[in-house]
Every structure is written in C-alpha cells, then in structure tokens.
Short mmCIF file of C-alpha atoms and ligand atoms in Angstrom, two decimals:
data_model
loop_
_atom_site.label_atom_id
_atom_site.label_comp_id
_atom_site.label_asym_id
_atom_site.label_seq_id
_atom_site.Cartn_x
_atom_site.Cartn_y
_atom_site.Cartn_z
CA MET A 1 70.21 3.67 25.66
CA GLN A 2 68.03 5.00 22.83
CA GLN A 3 65.57 7.68 23.93
CA ALA A 4 62.57 9.45 22.39
CA ASP A 5 60.15 12.08 23.60
CA VAL A 6 57.26 9.95 22.33
CA VAL A 7 57.54 6.21 21.89
CA ILE A 8 54.67 4.51 20.08
CA VAL A 9 54.45 0.74 20.56
CA GLY A 10 52.64 -0.86 17.61
CA ALA A 11 53.09 0.29 14.01
CA GLY A 12 49.49 -0.25 12.91
CA HIS A 13 46.55 2.04 12.26
CA GLY A 14 46.51 3.76 15.63
CA GLY A 15 50.28 4.10 15.96
CA ALA A 16 50.61 5.60 12.49
CA GLN A 17 47.85 8.10 13.22
CA VAL A 18 49.56 9.29 16.41
CA ALA A 19 52.82 9.90 14.55
CA LEU A 20 51.05 11.64 11.66
CA MET A 21 49.00 13.86 13.93
CA LEU A 22 51.93 14.76 16.17
CA ARG A 23 53.74 16.18 13.15
CA ASN A 24 50.53 17.80 11.84
CA GLN A 25 50.17 19.53 15.20
CA GLY A 26 53.71 20.88 14.90
CA PHE A 27 55.27 18.56 17.51
CA GLU A 28 59.04 18.93 17.14
CA GLY A 29 60.23 16.33 19.66
CA THR A 30 61.64 12.93 18.78
CA VAL A 31 59.14 10.22 17.79
CA LEU A 32 59.99 6.51 17.72
CA MET A 33 57.51 3.87 16.54
CA ILE A 34 58.32 0.26 17.50
CA GLY A 35 56.48 -2.49 15.61
CA ARG A 36 56.58 -6.25 15.89
CA GLU A 37 55.77 -6.83 12.21
CA PRO A 38 58.55 -6.21 9.67
CA GLU A 39 56.42 -3.85 7.54
CA ALA A 40 55.92 -0.08 7.81
CA PRO A 41 52.32 0.73 8.86
CA TYR A 42 49.77 -0.70 6.44
CA GLU A 43 45.98 -0.97 6.18
CA ARG A 44 44.65 -4.11 7.78
CA PRO A 45 41.07 -4.26 6.39
CA PRO A 46 42.15 -5.27 2.84
CA LEU A 47 43.82 -8.39 4.26
CA SER A 48 40.48 -10.22 4.24
CA LYS A 49 39.24 -8.39 1.14
CA GLU A 50 41.24 -7.04 -1.84
CA TYR A 51 44.65 -8.35 -0.76
CA LEU A 52 43.47 -11.94 -0.27
CA ALA A 53 41.52 -11.63 -3.54
CA ARG A 54 44.74 -10.37 -5.21
CA GLU A 55 42.98 -7.25 -6.37
CA LYS A 56 45.53 -5.07 -4.54
CA THR A 57 49.25 -5.60 -4.15
CA PHE A 58 50.82 -5.09 -0.74
CA GLU A 59 52.49 -1.86 -1.88
CA ARG A 60 49.03 -0.33 -2.22
CA LEU A 61 48.22 -1.06 1.42
CA TYR A 62 50.82 1.23 2.99
CA ILE A 63 49.19 3.96 5.09
CA ARG A 64 52.00 6.20 3.80
CA PRO A 65 54.91 5.25 1.53
CA PRO A 66 57.71 3.91 3.78
CA GLN A 67 59.95 6.91 2.96
CA PHE A 68 57.29 9.29 4.35
CA TRP A 69 58.16 8.39 7.93
CA ALA A 70 61.82 9.30 7.52
CA ASP A 71 60.80 12.55 5.81
CA LYS A 72 58.68 13.39 8.87
CA ALA A 73 61.49 12.44 11.27
CA VAL A 74 59.51 9.51 12.66
CA THR A 75 61.98 6.72 13.45
CA LEU A 76 60.66 3.22 12.72
CA MET A 77 62.05 0.26 14.63
CA LEU A 78 60.40 -2.72 12.94
CA GLY A 79 60.51 -6.45 13.55
CA THR A 80 60.96 -5.61 17.23
CA GLU A 81 58.65 -6.45 20.11
CA VAL A 82 58.40 -4.56 23.38
CA THR A 83 58.54 -7.29 26.01
CA ALA A 84 58.50 -5.28 29.25
CA VAL A 85 57.64 -1.82 30.52
CA ASP A 86 59.10 -0.18 33.62
CA ALA A 87 56.70 2.65 34.35
CA ALA A 88 58.82 4.07 37.21
CA THR A 89 62.01 4.53 35.16
CA LYS A 90 60.11 4.92 31.83
CA VAL A 91 62.21 2.21 30.19
CA LEU A 92 61.04 -0.39 27.67
CA THR A 93 62.76 -3.73 27.18
CA LEU A 94 62.90 -4.97 23.58
CA SER A 95 62.93 -8.47 22.11
CA ASP A 96 66.50 -7.91 20.84
CA GLY A 97 67.68 -7.25 24.41
CA ASN A 98 68.02 -3.48 23.97
CA ALA A 99 66.19 -0.87 26.02
CA VAL A 100 64.50 2.41 25.11
CA GLN A 101 63.63 5.35 27.34
CA TYR A 102 60.39 7.24 26.72
CA GLY A 103 59.02 10.62 27.69
CA LYS A 104 55.46 9.71 26.74
CA LEU A 105 54.42 6.18 25.79
CA VAL A 106 51.54 5.32 23.45
CA TRP A 107 50.49 1.66 23.57
CA ALA A 108 48.87 0.83 20.21
CA THR A 109 49.37 -2.90 19.93
CA GLY A 110 46.00 -4.17 18.69
CA GLY A 111 45.48 -7.83 19.43
CA ASP A 112 46.34 -11.36 18.41
CA PRO A 113 43.81 -13.74 16.86
CA ARG A 114 42.15 -15.91 19.47
CA LYS A 115 43.14 -19.56 18.89
CA LEU A 116 40.88 -22.56 19.13
CA SER A 117 41.29 -24.28 22.47
CA CYS A 118 40.80 -27.78 21.04
CA ALA A 119 43.24 -30.43 19.80
CA GLY A 120 44.79 -29.66 16.42
CA ALA A 121 44.65 -25.87 16.81
CA ASP A 122 48.34 -25.53 15.88
CA LEU A 123 48.39 -27.82 12.84
CA ALA A 124 49.85 -26.44 9.60
CA GLY A 125 47.06 -25.14 7.38
CA VAL A 126 45.23 -23.48 10.29
CA HIS A 127 45.22 -19.70 9.88
CA GLY A 128 44.22 -16.54 11.65
CA ILE A 129 43.90 -13.41 9.53
CA ARG A 130 45.56 -10.48 11.27
CA THR A 131 48.83 -9.75 9.52
CA ARG A 132 50.30 -9.70 6.04
CA ALA A 133 52.33 -12.79 7.01
CA ASP A 134 49.11 -14.67 7.91
CA VAL A 135 47.58 -13.92 4.52
CA ASP A 136 50.77 -14.62 2.58
CA ARG A 137 50.92 -18.07 4.19
CA LEU A 138 47.29 -18.66 3.27
CA MET A 139 47.82 -17.49 -0.31
CA GLY A 140 50.82 -19.81 -0.57
CA GLU A 141 48.57 -22.76 0.22
CA LEU A 142 46.02 -21.61 -2.34
CA ASP A 143 48.85 -21.38 -4.88
CA GLY A 144 49.79 -24.92 -3.90
CA GLY A 145 46.32 -26.08 -4.97
CA ALA A 146 44.40 -26.14 -1.67
CA ARG A 147 40.72 -25.61 -2.48
CA ARG A 148 38.78 -27.10 0.42
CA ALA A 149 38.39 -24.53 3.19
CA VAL A 150 36.57 -24.49 6.50
CA VAL A 151 36.06 -21.09 8.10
CA ILE A 152 35.38 -21.16 11.83
CA GLY A 153 33.58 -18.03 13.02
CA GLY A 154 30.77 -16.08 11.39
CA GLY A 155 31.96 -12.57 12.30
CA TYR A 156 33.03 -10.00 9.73
CA ILE A 157 36.50 -11.44 9.11
CA GLY A 158 35.24 -15.01 8.68
CA LEU A 159 32.45 -13.90 6.35
CA GLU A 160 34.76 -11.72 4.26
CA ALA A 161 37.28 -14.53 3.95
CA ALA A 162 34.50 -16.94 2.95
CA ALA A 163 33.35 -14.51 0.24
CA VAL A 164 36.85 -14.15 -1.22
CA LEU A 165 37.66 -17.87 -1.07
CA THR A 166 34.41 -18.65 -2.88
CA LYS A 167 35.43 -16.22 -5.60
CA LEU A 168 38.77 -18.06 -5.80
CA ASP A 169 36.91 -21.30 -6.56
CA CYS A 170 37.34 -22.85 -3.14
CA HIS A 171 34.76 -25.13 -1.61
CA VAL A 172 33.95 -23.20 1.57
CA THR A 173 32.20 -24.41 4.70
CA LEU A 174 31.50 -21.78 7.34
CA LEU A 175 30.85 -22.80 10.94
CA GLU A 176 29.28 -20.46 13.49
CA ALA A 177 28.71 -21.68 17.05
CA LEU A 178 25.91 -19.20 17.83
CA PRO A 179 22.42 -19.50 16.30
CA ARG A 180 23.22 -16.84 13.67
CA VAL A 181 26.20 -15.11 12.04
CA LEU A 182 27.16 -11.58 13.19
CA ALA A 183 25.19 -12.26 16.37
CA ARG A 184 27.43 -10.09 18.54
CA VAL A 185 27.34 -7.02 16.29
CA ALA A 186 24.07 -6.92 14.33
CA GLY A 187 20.35 -7.67 14.50
CA GLU A 188 18.54 -10.69 13.13
CA ASP A 189 17.54 -9.10 9.80
CA LEU A 190 21.14 -8.48 8.86
CA SER A 191 22.27 -11.93 9.99
CA ALA A 192 19.52 -13.62 7.96
CA PHE A 193 20.42 -11.55 4.91
CA TYR A 194 24.12 -12.44 5.02
CA GLU A 195 23.43 -16.10 5.72
CA ALA A 196 21.22 -16.24 2.61
CA GLU A 197 23.80 -14.38 0.50
CA HIS A 198 26.61 -16.73 1.44
CA ARG A 199 24.48 -19.78 0.78
CA ALA A 200 23.43 -18.36 -2.59
CA HIS A 201 27.13 -17.98 -3.44
CA GLY A 202 27.75 -21.63 -2.63
CA VAL A 203 29.04 -21.41 0.95
CA ASP A 204 27.99 -24.40 3.04
CA LEU A 205 27.02 -22.36 6.11
CA HIS A 206 26.14 -23.94 9.46
CA THR A 207 24.99 -22.07 12.56
CA GLY A 208 24.86 -23.63 16.04
CA ALA A 209 27.86 -25.64 14.82
CA MET A 210 30.09 -27.03 17.57
CA VAL A 211 33.65 -27.98 16.71
CA ASP A 212 35.19 -30.85 18.66
CA CYS A 213 38.77 -30.76 17.32
CA LEU A 214 40.89 -30.43 14.22
CA GLU A 215 42.30 -33.57 12.66
CA GLY A 216 45.62 -33.81 10.89
CA ASN A 217 48.09 -36.03 9.17
CA GLY A 218 51.85 -35.47 9.27
CA GLY A 219 51.34 -32.17 11.09
CA LYS A 220 48.97 -30.80 8.43
CA VAL A 221 45.26 -30.23 8.96
CA THR A 222 42.98 -32.66 7.13
CA GLY A 223 39.60 -31.94 8.63
CA VAL A 224 37.35 -30.52 11.31
CA ARG A 225 35.66 -32.99 13.62
CA MET A 226 32.29 -31.75 14.81
CA ALA A 227 30.71 -32.44 18.21
CA ASP A 228 28.29 -34.87 16.54
CA GLY A 229 31.24 -36.95 15.32
CA SER A 230 31.03 -35.97 11.65
CA VAL A 231 34.24 -34.81 9.95
CA LEU A 232 34.46 -31.98 7.40
CA PRO A 233 37.50 -32.50 5.16
CA ALA A 234 39.72 -29.40 4.97
CA GLU A 235 43.05 -28.41 3.45
CA ILE A 236 42.73 -24.93 4.93
CA VAL A 237 41.07 -23.88 8.18
CA ILE A 238 40.56 -20.19 8.89
CA VAL A 239 39.85 -19.27 12.48
CA GLY A 240 38.04 -15.95 12.92
CA ILE A 241 36.85 -16.04 16.52
CA GLY A 242 38.02 -12.66 17.77
CA ILE A 243 41.22 -11.24 19.20
CA ILE A 244 43.00 -11.08 22.53
CA PRO A 245 44.36 -7.57 23.21
CA ALA A 246 48.19 -7.54 23.15
CA ILE A 247 48.60 -5.86 26.52
CA ALA A 248 50.49 -8.31 28.75
CA PRO A 249 53.64 -6.14 29.23
CA LEU A 250 51.55 -3.11 30.13
CA LEU A 251 49.38 -4.99 32.63
CA LEU A 252 52.51 -6.44 34.23
CA ALA A 253 53.80 -2.87 34.58
CA GLY A 254 50.73 -2.02 36.66
CA ALA A 255 48.24 -0.73 34.09
CA ALA A 256 44.62 -1.28 35.03
CA GLY A 257 42.63 -3.44 32.66
CA GLY A 258 41.60 -6.92 31.73
CA ASN A 259 39.94 -7.23 28.33
CA GLY A 260 41.94 -4.21 27.12
CA VAL A 261 43.85 -1.48 28.95
CA ASP A 262 41.53 0.88 30.79
CA VAL A 263 41.76 4.47 29.54
CA ASP A 264 40.02 7.71 30.40
CA GLU A 265 38.41 10.14 27.94
CA PHE A 266 41.86 11.36 26.82
CA CYS A 267 43.07 7.77 26.31
CA ARG A 268 45.32 8.00 29.39
CA THR A 269 46.03 4.83 31.35
CA ASN A 270 46.53 4.91 35.12
CA LEU A 271 50.34 4.87 34.55
CA PRO A 272 52.02 8.28 34.33
CA ASP A 273 52.54 9.50 30.72
CA VAL A 274 51.23 6.24 29.28
CA PHE A 275 48.35 6.28 26.77
CA ALA A 276 46.59 3.36 25.08
CA ILE A 277 44.57 3.46 21.87
CA GLY A 278 42.80 1.35 19.27
CA ASP A 279 41.77 -2.28 19.53
CA CYS A 280 43.63 -2.74 22.83
CA ALA A 281 42.03 0.21 24.69
CA ALA A 282 38.95 -0.23 26.89
CA HIS A 283 37.01 3.02 27.26
CA ALA A 284 33.64 4.23 28.51
CA SER A 285 31.55 5.01 25.42
CA ASP A 286 28.67 7.48 25.19
CA PHE A 287 27.40 5.28 22.35
CA ALA A 288 27.07 2.36 24.79
CA GLU A 289 25.46 4.37 27.60
CA GLY A 290 28.80 4.77 29.32
CA ALA A 291 29.65 1.05 29.35
CA VAL A 292 33.35 0.22 29.09
CA ILE A 293 33.99 -1.36 25.70
CA ARG A 294 36.72 -2.10 23.20
CA LEU A 295 36.07 -1.19 19.59
CA GLU A 296 37.89 -2.96 16.78
CA SER A 297 37.73 -0.53 13.88
CA VAL A 298 39.93 1.77 11.86
CA GLN A 299 37.75 4.72 12.90
CA ASN A 300 38.36 4.02 16.58
CA ALA A 301 42.13 3.54 16.17
CA ASN A 302 42.46 6.72 14.09
CA ASP A 303 40.26 8.93 16.26
CA MET A 304 41.89 7.74 19.48
CA GLY A 305 45.28 8.37 17.82
CA THR A 306 44.23 11.93 17.08
CA THR A 307 42.98 12.41 20.65
CA VAL A 308 46.35 11.30 22.04
CA ALA A 309 48.49 13.34 19.64
CA LYS A 310 46.51 16.43 20.57
CA ALA A 311 46.72 15.65 24.27
CA ILE A 312 50.51 15.29 24.02
CA CYS A 313 50.57 18.73 22.36
CA GLY A 314 48.54 20.16 25.24
CA ASP A 315 45.25 20.34 23.34
CA LEU A 316 42.89 18.19 25.45
CA HIS A 317 39.73 17.01 23.68
CA PRO A 318 37.81 14.06 25.09
CA TYR A 319 37.34 11.10 22.75
CA LYS A 320 33.72 11.19 21.65
CA ALA A 321 33.87 10.13 18.00
CA THR A 322 30.89 8.38 16.43
CA PRO A 323 31.71 4.71 15.81
CA TRP A 324 31.56 3.56 12.18
CA PHE A 325 32.67 0.49 10.33
CA TRP A 326 32.41 -1.17 6.94
CA SER A 327 32.53 -4.66 5.51
CA ASN A 328 32.75 -5.81 1.88
CA GLN A 329 31.37 -9.21 0.92
CA TYR A 330 30.74 -10.11 -2.74
CA ASP A 331 29.28 -6.96 -4.33
CA LEU A 332 27.73 -5.86 -1.02
CA ARG A 333 29.09 -2.88 0.86
CA LEU A 334 27.88 -2.75 4.43
CA GLN A 335 28.29 0.52 6.31
CA THR A 336 27.56 0.64 10.00
CA VAL A 337 27.24 3.67 12.21
CA GLY A 338 26.64 3.78 15.98
CA LEU A 339 26.48 0.71 18.22
CA SER A 340 23.39 -1.49 18.08
CA THR A 341 24.04 -3.34 21.37
CA GLY A 342 21.04 -3.05 23.68
CA HIS A 343 18.54 -2.01 21.00
CA ASP A 344 14.87 -2.74 21.74
CA GLN A 345 13.45 -2.06 18.28
CA THR A 346 14.56 -2.42 14.67
CA VAL A 347 13.09 -0.74 11.61
CA LEU A 348 13.77 -2.10 8.14
CA ARG A 349 14.09 0.40 5.28
CA GLY A 350 13.79 -1.19 1.87
CA ASP A 351 13.57 -4.80 0.84
CA PRO A 352 16.59 -7.08 1.49
CA ALA A 353 15.59 -9.00 -1.65
CA THR A 354 16.73 -5.96 -3.69
CA ARG A 355 20.15 -6.21 -1.95
CA SER A 356 19.90 -2.56 -1.02
CA PHE A 357 18.37 -1.79 2.36
CA SER A 358 19.05 -0.51 5.88
CA VAL A 359 18.30 -1.68 9.38
CA VAL A 360 17.76 1.11 11.92
CA TYR A 361 18.29 0.21 15.58
CA LEU A 362 16.43 2.12 18.28
CA LYS A 363 16.43 2.14 22.04
CA ALA A 364 13.51 3.77 23.87
CA GLY A 365 12.55 5.44 20.60
CA ARG A 366 16.03 6.89 19.93
CA VAL A 367 18.09 5.94 16.91
CA ILE A 368 21.31 4.34 18.21
CA ALA A 369 22.72 2.65 15.09
CA LEU A 370 22.22 1.71 11.44
CA ASP A 371 23.43 -1.10 9.24
CA CYS A 372 23.23 0.04 5.60
CA VAL A 373 23.75 -2.46 2.77
CA ASN A 374 24.45 -0.78 -0.57
CA MET A 375 22.64 2.29 0.83
CA VAL A 376 25.14 5.13 1.05
CA LYS A 377 22.46 7.81 1.41
CA ASP A 378 20.96 6.12 4.46
CA TYR A 379 24.42 5.83 5.98
CA VAL A 380 25.07 9.54 5.56
CA GLY A 381 21.65 10.62 6.86
CA GLY A 382 21.56 7.90 9.51
CA ARG A 383 24.83 9.05 10.98
CA LYS A 384 23.23 12.42 11.74
CA LEU A 385 20.24 10.68 13.36
CA VAL A 386 22.59 8.69 15.59
CA GLU A 387 24.60 11.77 16.54
CA ALA A 388 21.40 13.72 17.31
CA ARG A 389 19.98 10.78 19.32
CA ALA A 390 16.90 11.45 17.17
CA THR A 391 13.43 10.07 17.98
CA PRO A 392 11.85 10.03 14.49
CA ASP A 393 8.33 9.04 13.55
CA ILE A 394 8.52 5.27 13.02
CA ASP A 395 6.25 5.17 9.94
CA ARG A 396 8.37 7.75 8.14
CA LEU A 397 11.55 6.00 9.28
CA ALA A 398 10.26 2.74 7.79
CA ASP A 399 9.44 4.41 4.46
CA ALA A 400 12.56 3.97 2.33
CA ALA A 401 11.29 6.75 0.04
CA THR A 402 11.65 9.27 2.89
CA PRO A 403 15.25 10.54 2.91
CA LEU A 404 16.69 10.19 6.41
CA LYS A 405 17.96 13.75 6.28
CA GLU A 406 14.29 14.86 6.49
CA LEU A 407 14.06 13.16 9.89
CA ILE A 408 17.03 14.97 11.44
CA PRO A 409 15.77 17.19 14.26
CA ALA A 410 16.18 20.91 13.62
C1 LIG B 501 41.38 -8.97 8.34
C2 LIG B 501 40.86 -7.73 9.00
C3 LIG B 501 39.85 -7.00 8.38
C4 LIG B 501 39.37 -5.83 8.98
N1 LIG B 501 38.40 -5.11 8.35
C5 LIG B 501 38.00 -3.93 8.88
C6 LIG B 501 37.05 -3.11 8.20
O1 LIG B 501 36.57 -3.46 7.14
N2 LIG B 501 36.72 -1.92 8.75
C7 LIG B 501 37.26 -1.49 9.95
O2 LIG B 501 36.93 -0.40 10.42
N3 LIG B 501 38.13 -2.28 10.63
C8 LIG B 501 38.51 -3.47 10.12
N4 LIG B 501 39.41 -4.25 10.79
C9 LIG B 501 39.87 -3.83 12.13
C10 LIG B 501 41.01 -2.83 12.04
O3 LIG B 501 41.98 -3.26 11.14
C11 LIG B 501 41.58 -2.66 13.43
O4 LIG B 501 40.55 -2.18 14.27
C12 LIG B 501 42.77 -1.71 13.42
O5 LIG B 501 43.82 -2.25 12.69
C13 LIG B 501 43.19 -1.42 14.85
O6 LIG B 501 44.33 -0.61 14.85
P1 LIG B 501 45.38 -0.72 16.05
O7 LIG B 501 46.41 0.31 15.78
O8 LIG B 501 44.67 -0.73 17.32
O9 LIG B 501 46.02 -2.17 15.89
P2 LIG B 501 46.79 -2.82 14.68
O10 LIG B 501 46.49 -2.15 13.39
O11 LIG B 501 46.54 -4.28 14.78
O12 LIG B 501 48.33 -2.55 15.00
C14 LIG B 501 48.95 -3.08 16.14
C15 LIG B 501 50.39 -3.40 15.81
O13 LIG B 501 51.10 -3.57 17.04
C16 LIG B 501 51.98 -4.68 16.93
N5 LIG B 501 52.32 -5.16 18.28
C17 LIG B 501 51.57 -5.91 19.13
N6 LIG B 501 52.24 -6.11 20.29
C18 LIG B 501 53.41 -5.46 20.16
C19 LIG B 501 54.54 -5.30 21.03
N7 LIG B 501 54.56 -5.79 22.28
N8 LIG B 501 55.61 -4.61 20.57
C20 LIG B 501 55.60 -4.04 19.32
N9 LIG B 501 54.56 -4.17 18.46
C21 LIG B 501 53.48 -4.86 18.88
C22 LIG B 501 51.15 -5.66 16.13
O14 LIG B 501 51.96 -6.67 15.58
C23 LIG B 501 50.55 -4.73 15.07
O15 LIG B 501 51.41 -4.58 13.97
C24 LIG B 501 39.91 -5.42 10.23
C25 LIG B 501 40.90 -6.17 10.86
C26 LIG B 501 41.37 -7.32 10.26
C27 LIG B 501 42.45 -8.11 10.94
#
C-alpha cells in the first residue's frame, strides 16, 4: 500500500498551498496530493473571467508549472477520487480500488456546484462553472454557435459569467430568485449598482424570478419555464446557485460537520491527525462575531493552507486572517474586505454613477467590511479600518475626499 507522511485530498487552491508551505517550512517528509480533476493545481477564479473570455489560456492558470511539484518532491495522484476514509487505521480508499496510508490527512476538497432540483436539471447544455472541464464544455457549445444563454443565480459566478457571455455576443438573461442580486453577500447599494450595470450592458436581468423547470428536446435544453408559465428560450443554461461541500467520505468516517467539516482554530477536525481547509471547512470566525461559517475564497483556502502546514511543522498559529475577495465584471473591479453580514449601517463613499465608489459596512459604529468598486485606495485603507475594528466619524467616512488611512486609529 502506498504511504505518505502527509496526504492532501484535493489538488486545488488550498491543497496546493499546504504542499507549497510544507516545503517552504523545511518539511522533509513525504507529501502526496490526490486530486479528482486530471489537471495539476490551477487557479479557479479565471474560469468565470479571463479563461471563459479566452483572454488567458489554460497554461497560464497553473498555480505552479506542473514540473514544480516533482521538483519539490510533492507526488501528484490526479484523476483519482478518495471515496472512503478509515480514521482508525489511517487508510484512504481510492476510486481506482487502491488504498493509501496517511500520517496526517488534509481534506481540501472544495465543493460541487449545487444542481437545480427541478425537472430538466441534467439536460445537455446545462452547466455549472467549477472546473476546467465545465468551462471547456461551455466553450465548445459557444464554438458550435450557441448564443442564447440563461444564467440562473445572481451571485458572483453568475454575474461574472453573464458579463463575459455578453462580451461574446450572447443574448443573456439572468434570473435571481431573491429580490436583488448579491443579496447574501452585499448591501443594497452594491446590488442596485450591479443590476444597473448588467442591464446597461444588455443583460435581461430579472429578480424575484422563480424557475419552474427546464425544457428540452432530444436530451438538449431548449428553454427555462418560469413559475408564471412563460418560457425563456435557451441553448445554454448556466446554474450558479452555490456549492455543496465535498465532504461525504469524511463525515462517514466520523468527522463532525454538516454544511462543511467543523474545524478548530488550527483547522483540525475532531478526527486524529485530520485537518480540513478551504471551501469545505466550517470555522468560527472573529469577523462574524464567532459564528461558524464557510468562506469560499482564494484568501481563505490559502491562509488556512498556511495555518495547517505550519501546524504540521509544529508551529501553531490560530487562523485569524482578514477575509478578502474580488470580482471582475466588465471593466469593474470589485474588492471586498471583511464580512458585511449583520451590518446595521452603510456609508457610501463617492458616487456610483462615476463607477468608482465604496460601500462601508458598520455594526454598532464599528467598520466591519467594505465593498470597493474601482477604488483600490479605499480597499487598502479600509482593510486597516476593518482590522482595527475602527469607529470613525461618520461624516468624514462619507467624504470620499478624506483618505481612509486618516481614519485609522493611532
Ligand atoms: C468560477 C469561479 C470563480 C471564482 N472567483 C473567485 C474570485 O474572484 N475570488 C476569490 O477569492 N475566489 C473565487 N472563487 C472561489 C475560489 O476559487 C475557491 O474559494 C477556492 O478554489 C477554494 O479552494 P479549495 O482548495 O477549498 O477548493 P478547490 O480549489 O475547489 O479544490 C478542491 C479540489 O478537490 C477535488 N476533490 C473534491 N473531492 C475530492 C475527493 N473525494 N478526492 C479527490 N479530490 C477531490 C476537487 O475536484 C477540486 O479539484 C471562484 C470560484 C469559482 C468556481
């Protein structure tokens, strides 16, 4: 049976960071990374941005050139899924029937796109956007002439896909079930701004839109039937309604969790020598007043990966990194810092009509998060306000001419 001192399950952002940081920390043991996708670790964010827009080839998405991993004595086992974990014997069962023994196990499996639960969800032409294979399939249909797209879900991935497809001359309809886009992650000002931008770029955007089912012909999607009985014709349907953490084998092995594997401040699960990181890890966050949350961001995957690599090397540092995120739509670069959930006040800096502004989120007078659109300076200064839990003067905060760095407490 193959063995490794550290086995990383999932060759994505978090898994790659663990392997990188182990070697950076001087770890000399054996490291094996097992990944379900056939590719060496690559950046996922461009899948709904530059890769779909064909502005970047896949080779430019690699986190490190494939040869790098061999040079660092990190063994990659790709195209292989871990199907079962035995936490007592520390043995993993693989999809090819083989088994692997681990010393320490890092579960870094991300999640799978949530599917629609209605009829037609599995028709050809219906896509999630999570992997290179998803996007290659979608691009193949665009190459075949498909131009009529319906995007279901007004979160970041749905909005980014809508922006790219519009640029590629598709007729795009975007359907969001809630009363506004980005409702789960941002305040009303930001939602209103992005709704207006997408409409101005020709997206037929509907909020409060309830899908009944997908219609098809010969196994291929032809349209989206709405709850009111109307049908939107579609050659392509993109479903961006969130992910389900890929944690079934670990839960079956006895790990605590539900919507994600529960981890402590060092990303340890309740199973001995088993860590979990990234999109699939549920942790108590200081930025959410101690609530247990899952974050889906490159920052979170990387910083948790670093926490685990250090912990394995005996250097225990609790995970306390400031959450940040970005999204590119059209010529707009959104940068987010902190978590806005639970805010009781928002302050607008600048005029959204100029397409360069920030929204500051406060709770009980403290800055807890910012959304900055084409406003890099606010993002940099705002990050310090969030980290300091600052309570700035609201009039000065609202004055876009006042640099945020002047409001950072001494
Ligand atoms: C289209 C898109 C756009 C995004 N844009 C942004 C952005 O702009 N900014 C940002 O911060 N974040 C963005 N994200 C989120 C970011 O990519 C994720 O938060 C990040 O990839 C999480 O890293 P991870 O290591 O937890 O999971 P992943 O990177 O998803 O890696 C998990 C890997 O594990 C594999 N796996 C799953 N189960 C098993 C198993 N049982 N055995 C073996 N392998 C398994 C999966 O196939 C996958 O390859 C985006 C995500 C997507 C999909």
